[in-house]
Coordinates of C-alpha atoms and ligand atoms in Angstrom, one line a residue:
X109 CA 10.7 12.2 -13.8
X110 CA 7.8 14.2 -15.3
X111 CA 6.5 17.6 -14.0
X112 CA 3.5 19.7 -13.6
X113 CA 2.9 23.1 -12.3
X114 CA 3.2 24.1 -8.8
X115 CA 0.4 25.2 -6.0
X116 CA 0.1 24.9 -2.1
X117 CA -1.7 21.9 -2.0
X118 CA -0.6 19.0 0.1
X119 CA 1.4 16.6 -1.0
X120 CA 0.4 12.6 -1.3
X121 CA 3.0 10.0 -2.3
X122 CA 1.9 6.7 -2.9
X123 CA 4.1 3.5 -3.7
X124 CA 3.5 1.0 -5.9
X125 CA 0.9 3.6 -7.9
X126 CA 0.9 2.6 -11.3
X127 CA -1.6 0.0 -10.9
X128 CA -4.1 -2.3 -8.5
X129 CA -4.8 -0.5 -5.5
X130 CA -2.4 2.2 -5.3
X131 CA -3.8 4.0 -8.7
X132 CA -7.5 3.8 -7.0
X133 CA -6.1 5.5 -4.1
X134 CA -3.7 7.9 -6.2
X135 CA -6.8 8.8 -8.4
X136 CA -8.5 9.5 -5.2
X137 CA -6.3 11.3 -3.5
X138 CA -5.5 13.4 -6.5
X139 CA -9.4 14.4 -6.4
X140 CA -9.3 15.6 -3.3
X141 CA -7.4 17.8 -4.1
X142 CA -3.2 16.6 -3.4
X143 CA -0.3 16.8 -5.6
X144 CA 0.5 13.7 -6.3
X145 CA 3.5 11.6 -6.6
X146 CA 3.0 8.1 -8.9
X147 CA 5.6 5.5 -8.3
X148 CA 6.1 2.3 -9.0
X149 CA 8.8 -0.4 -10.0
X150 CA 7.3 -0.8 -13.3
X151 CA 8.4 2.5 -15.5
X152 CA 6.2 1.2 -18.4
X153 CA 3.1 1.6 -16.0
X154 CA 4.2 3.9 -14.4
X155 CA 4.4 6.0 -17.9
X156 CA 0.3 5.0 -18.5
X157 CA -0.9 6.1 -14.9
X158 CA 1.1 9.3 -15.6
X159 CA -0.7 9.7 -19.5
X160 CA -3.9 9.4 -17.4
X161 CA -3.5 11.9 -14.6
X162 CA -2.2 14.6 -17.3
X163 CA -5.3 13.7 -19.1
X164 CA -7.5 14.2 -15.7
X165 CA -5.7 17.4 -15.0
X166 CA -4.4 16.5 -11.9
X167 CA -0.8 17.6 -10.6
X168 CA 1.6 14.9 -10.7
X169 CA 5.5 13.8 -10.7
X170 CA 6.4 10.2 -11.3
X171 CA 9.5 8.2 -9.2
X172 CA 10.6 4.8 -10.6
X173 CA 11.6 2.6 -7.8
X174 CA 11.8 -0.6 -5.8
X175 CA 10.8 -0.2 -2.2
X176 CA 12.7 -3.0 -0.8
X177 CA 15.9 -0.9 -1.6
X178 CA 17.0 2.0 1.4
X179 CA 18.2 4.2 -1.1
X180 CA 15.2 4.3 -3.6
X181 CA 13.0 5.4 -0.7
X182 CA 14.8 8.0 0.7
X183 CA 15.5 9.4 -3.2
X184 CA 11.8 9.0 -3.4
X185 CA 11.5 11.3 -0.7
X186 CA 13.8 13.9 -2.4
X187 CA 12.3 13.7 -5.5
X188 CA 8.8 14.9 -4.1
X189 CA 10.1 17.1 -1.8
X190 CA 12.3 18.9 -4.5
X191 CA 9.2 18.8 -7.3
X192 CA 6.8 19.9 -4.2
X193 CA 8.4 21.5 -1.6
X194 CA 7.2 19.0 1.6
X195 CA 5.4 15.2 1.6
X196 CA 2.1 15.6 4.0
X197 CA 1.1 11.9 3.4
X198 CA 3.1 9.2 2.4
X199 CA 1.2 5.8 1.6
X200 CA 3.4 2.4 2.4
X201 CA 0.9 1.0 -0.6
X202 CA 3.4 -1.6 -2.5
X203 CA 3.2 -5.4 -1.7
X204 CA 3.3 -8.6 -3.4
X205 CA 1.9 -11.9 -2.4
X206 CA 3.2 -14.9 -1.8
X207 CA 0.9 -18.1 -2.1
X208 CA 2.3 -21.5 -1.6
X209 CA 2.6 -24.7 0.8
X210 CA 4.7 -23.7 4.1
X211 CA 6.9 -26.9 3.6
X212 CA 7.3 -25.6 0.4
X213 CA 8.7 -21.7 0.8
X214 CA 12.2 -21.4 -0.1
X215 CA 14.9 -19.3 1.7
X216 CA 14.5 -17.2 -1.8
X217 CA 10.9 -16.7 -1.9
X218 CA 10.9 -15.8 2.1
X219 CA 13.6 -13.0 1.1
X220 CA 11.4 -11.5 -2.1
X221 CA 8.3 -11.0 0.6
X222 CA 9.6 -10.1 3.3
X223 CA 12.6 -7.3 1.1
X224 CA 9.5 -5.7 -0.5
X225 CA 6.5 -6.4 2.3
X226 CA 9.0 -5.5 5.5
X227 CA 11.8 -3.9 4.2
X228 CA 10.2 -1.9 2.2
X229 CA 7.2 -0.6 5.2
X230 CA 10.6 0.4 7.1
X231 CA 12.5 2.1 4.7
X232 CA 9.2 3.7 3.6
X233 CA 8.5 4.9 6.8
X234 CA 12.1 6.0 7.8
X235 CA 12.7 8.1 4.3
X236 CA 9.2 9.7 4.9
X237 CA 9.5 10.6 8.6
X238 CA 12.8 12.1 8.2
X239 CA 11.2 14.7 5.9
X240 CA 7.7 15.2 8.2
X241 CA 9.9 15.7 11.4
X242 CA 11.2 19.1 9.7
X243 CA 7.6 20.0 9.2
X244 CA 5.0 21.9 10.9
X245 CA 2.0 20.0 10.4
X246 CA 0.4 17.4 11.2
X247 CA 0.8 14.4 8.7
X248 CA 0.4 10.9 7.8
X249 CA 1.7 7.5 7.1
X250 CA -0.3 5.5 6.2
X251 CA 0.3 1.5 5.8
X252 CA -1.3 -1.4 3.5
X253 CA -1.9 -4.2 6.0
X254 CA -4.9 -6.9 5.2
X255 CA -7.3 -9.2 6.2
X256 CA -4.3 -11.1 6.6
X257 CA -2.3 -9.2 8.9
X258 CA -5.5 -10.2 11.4
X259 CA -6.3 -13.3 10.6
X260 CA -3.9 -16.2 9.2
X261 CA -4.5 -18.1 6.1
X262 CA -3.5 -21.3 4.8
X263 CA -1.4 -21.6 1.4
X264 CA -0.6 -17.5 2.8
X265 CA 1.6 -18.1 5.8
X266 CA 4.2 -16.1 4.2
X267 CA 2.2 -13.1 3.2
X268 CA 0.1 -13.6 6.6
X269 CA 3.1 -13.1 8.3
X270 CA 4.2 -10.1 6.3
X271 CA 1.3 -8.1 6.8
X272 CA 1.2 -9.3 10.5
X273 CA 4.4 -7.6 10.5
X274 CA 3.0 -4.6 8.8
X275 CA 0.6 -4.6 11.7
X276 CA 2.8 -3.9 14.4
X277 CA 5.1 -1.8 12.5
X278 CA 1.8 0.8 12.1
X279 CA 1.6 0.3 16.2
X280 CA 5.1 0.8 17.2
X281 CA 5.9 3.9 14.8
X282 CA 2.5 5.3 15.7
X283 CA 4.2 5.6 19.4
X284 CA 7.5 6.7 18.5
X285 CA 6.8 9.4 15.7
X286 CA 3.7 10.6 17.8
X287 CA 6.0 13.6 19.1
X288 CA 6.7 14.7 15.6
X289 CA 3.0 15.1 14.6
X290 CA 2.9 12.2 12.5
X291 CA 0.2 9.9 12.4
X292 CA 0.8 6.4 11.5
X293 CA -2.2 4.1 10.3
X294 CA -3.1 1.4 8.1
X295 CA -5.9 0.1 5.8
X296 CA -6.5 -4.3 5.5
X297 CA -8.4 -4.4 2.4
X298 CA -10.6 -7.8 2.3
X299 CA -10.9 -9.1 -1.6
X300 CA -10.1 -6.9 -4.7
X301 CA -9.7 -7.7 -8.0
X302 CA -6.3 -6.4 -9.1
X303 CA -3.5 -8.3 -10.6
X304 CA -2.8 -9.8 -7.4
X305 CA -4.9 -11.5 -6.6
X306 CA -5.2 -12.7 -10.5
X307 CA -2.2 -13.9 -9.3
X308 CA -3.4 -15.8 -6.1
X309 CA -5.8 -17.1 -8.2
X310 CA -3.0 -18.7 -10.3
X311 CA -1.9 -19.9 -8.0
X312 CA -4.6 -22.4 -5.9
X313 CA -4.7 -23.7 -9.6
X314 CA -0.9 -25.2 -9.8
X315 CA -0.6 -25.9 -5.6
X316 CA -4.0 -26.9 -5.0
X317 CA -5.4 -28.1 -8.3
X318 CA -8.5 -25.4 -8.4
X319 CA -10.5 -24.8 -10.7
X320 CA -9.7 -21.3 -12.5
X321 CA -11.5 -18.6 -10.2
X322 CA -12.2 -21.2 -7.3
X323 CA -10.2 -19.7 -5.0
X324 CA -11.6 -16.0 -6.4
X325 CA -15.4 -17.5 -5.4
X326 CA -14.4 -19.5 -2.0
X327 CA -12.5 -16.4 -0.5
X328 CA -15.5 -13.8 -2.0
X329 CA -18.9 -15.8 -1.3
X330 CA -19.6 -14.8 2.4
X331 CA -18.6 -11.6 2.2
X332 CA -21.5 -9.8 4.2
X333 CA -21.8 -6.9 2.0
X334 CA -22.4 -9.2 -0.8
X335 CA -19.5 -8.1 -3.4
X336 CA -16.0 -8.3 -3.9
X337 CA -14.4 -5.3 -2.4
X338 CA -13.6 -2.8 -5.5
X339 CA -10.6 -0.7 -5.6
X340 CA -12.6 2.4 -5.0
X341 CA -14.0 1.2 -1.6
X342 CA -9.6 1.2 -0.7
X343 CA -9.0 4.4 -1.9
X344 CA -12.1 5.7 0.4
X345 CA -10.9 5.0 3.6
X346 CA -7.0 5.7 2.5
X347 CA -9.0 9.0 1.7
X348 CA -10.4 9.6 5.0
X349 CA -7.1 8.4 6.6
X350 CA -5.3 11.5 4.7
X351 CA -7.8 14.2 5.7
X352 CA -8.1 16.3 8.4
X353 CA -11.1 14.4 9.9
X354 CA -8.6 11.7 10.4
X355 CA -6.4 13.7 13.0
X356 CA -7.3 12.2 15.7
X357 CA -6.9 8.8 14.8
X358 CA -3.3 7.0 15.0
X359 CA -2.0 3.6 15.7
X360 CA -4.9 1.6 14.1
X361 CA -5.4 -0.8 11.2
X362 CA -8.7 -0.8 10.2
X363 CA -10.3 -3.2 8.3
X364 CA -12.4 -2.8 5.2
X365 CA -13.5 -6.2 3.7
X366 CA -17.0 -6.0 3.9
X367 CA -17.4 -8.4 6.6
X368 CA -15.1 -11.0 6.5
X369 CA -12.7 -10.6 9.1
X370 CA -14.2 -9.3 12.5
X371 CA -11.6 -7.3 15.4
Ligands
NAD436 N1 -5.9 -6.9 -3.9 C1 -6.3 -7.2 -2.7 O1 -7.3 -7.9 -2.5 C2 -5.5 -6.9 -1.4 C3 -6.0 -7.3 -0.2 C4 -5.3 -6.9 1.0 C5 -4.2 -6.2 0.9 N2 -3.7 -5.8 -0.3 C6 -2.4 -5.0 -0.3 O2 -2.6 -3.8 -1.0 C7 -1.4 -3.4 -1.7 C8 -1.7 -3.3 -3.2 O3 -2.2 -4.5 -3.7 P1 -2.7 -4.7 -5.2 O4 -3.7 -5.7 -5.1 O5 -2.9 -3.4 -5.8 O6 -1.3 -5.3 -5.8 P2 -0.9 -5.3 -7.4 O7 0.2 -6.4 -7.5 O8 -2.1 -5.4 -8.2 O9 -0.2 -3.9 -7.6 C9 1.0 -3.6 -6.8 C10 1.8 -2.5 -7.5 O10 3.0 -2.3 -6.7 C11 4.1 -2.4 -7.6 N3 5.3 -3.0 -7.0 C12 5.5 -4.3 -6.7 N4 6.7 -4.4 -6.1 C13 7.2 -3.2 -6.0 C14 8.5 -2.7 -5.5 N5 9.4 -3.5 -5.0 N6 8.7 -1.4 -5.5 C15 7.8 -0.5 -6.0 N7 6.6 -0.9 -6.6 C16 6.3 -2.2 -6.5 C17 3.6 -3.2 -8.8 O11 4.4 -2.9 -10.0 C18 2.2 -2.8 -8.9 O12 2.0 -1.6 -9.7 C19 -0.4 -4.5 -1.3 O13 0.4 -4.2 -0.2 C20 -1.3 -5.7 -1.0 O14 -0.6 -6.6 -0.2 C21 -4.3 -6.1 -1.5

């Protein structure tokens, strides 16, 4: 673990930071002015996301982790709260995909999703409201769902059904840490292009026989907006979810795709 000076600014921790989606939103939340806590499973990442935040100026500790495991999470928790003092926003951001024929998924591939994608939502959740309950503000989880936690897609039943979970997880806890002042929330990207879904990609190509990029250009060409969703376009709304104007707002999982998946 790496440290920087201290301040009274609030405090963001985001999993899964050292890359993809949750450095965009990281980077983002570090320029609006948080202290910042990178982790990730990956220390060598983890180690480059840190180079470039020290390069940017911005105030950050790094946790290495794995969010599927109890402990980790709540030692994550510790960690930012002994570097920072308190954790005002804590981003459930780390998720891997799963792409593959239903009569295909093995007992061992349905326990890698669902250990990182549900287990590691709840222990997220648990090691971060623990912490806000002994707070006086208000403050904010704040969930990666998907377009597929609304809608269910072939060759993704797996992942579908993860971030379905993920879903209803962002409902129930909204309800039961509502008397704590903690808003629960989460963000369903559409299409971005991050190592996962280079990964997806890969992954049409051996299960379905696509083309290289097929899948990339099926799942992208009728977005309404007329682009793949960037990284950036995330870490705006994650970025609205974490401010103030966001207050009032707890329970939801709001889309941001571009136009693809309509709720
Ligand atoms: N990229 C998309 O188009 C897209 C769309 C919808 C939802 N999402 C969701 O957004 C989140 C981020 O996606 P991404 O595209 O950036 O993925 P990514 O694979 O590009 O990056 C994920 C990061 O999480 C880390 N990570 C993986 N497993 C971990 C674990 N067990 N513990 C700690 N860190 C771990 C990885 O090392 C990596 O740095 C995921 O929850 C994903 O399901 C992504």
């Amino acid at each position: 673990m790496t440290r920087s000076t201290k301040s009274n600014a609030k405090v963001a921790v985001i999993t899964g930071s050292a890359g993809g989606l949750g450095n965009a939103i990281a980077t983002r939340l570090a320029k609006d002015g948080f202290r910042v806590v990178l982790h990730d499973i990956s220390e060598d990442n983890l180690k480059k996301a840190k180079a470039e935040f020290d390069k940017a100026g911005y105030e950050s500790i790094t946790v290495v982790g794995d969010v599927s495991k109890r402990a980790d999470q709540f030692r994550l928790i510790e960690e930012a709260v002994k570097a920072f003092g308190q954790v005002d926003v804590f981003v459930n951001n780390a998720g891997v995909e799963s792409v593959e024929p239903f009569l295909e998924i093995e007992e061992k591939e349905l326990d890698r999703v669902m250990n990182v994608n549900i287990k590691g939502v709840v222990f997220g959740t648990q090691a971060a409201a623990e912490q806000m309950k002994k707070q006086n503000n208000v403050s904010k989880i704040i969930n990666a769902c998907s377009i597929a936690g609304h809608e269910s897609y072939e060759m993704l039943s797996l992942y579908s059904a993860t971030k379905h979970a993920v879903r209803s997880f962002t409902h129930s806890t909204a309800k039961e840490l509502a008397q704590y002042n903690i808003r629960v929330n989460a963000y369903c990207p559409g299409v971005a292009d991050t190592p996962m879904w280079e990964r997806i990609d890969a992954a049409f190509v051996k299960h379905k026989g696509y083309a290289p990029k097929q899948a990339w250009k099926e799942f992208t060409q009728g977005i309404l907006v007329g682009r793949p969703e960037e990284p950036e376009d995330v870490a705006n709304l994650v970025s609205f979810l974490a401010s103030d104007d966001a207050n009032y707002i707890t329970g939801q999982t709001i889309l941001t795709d571009g136009g693809m998946v309509f709720r």
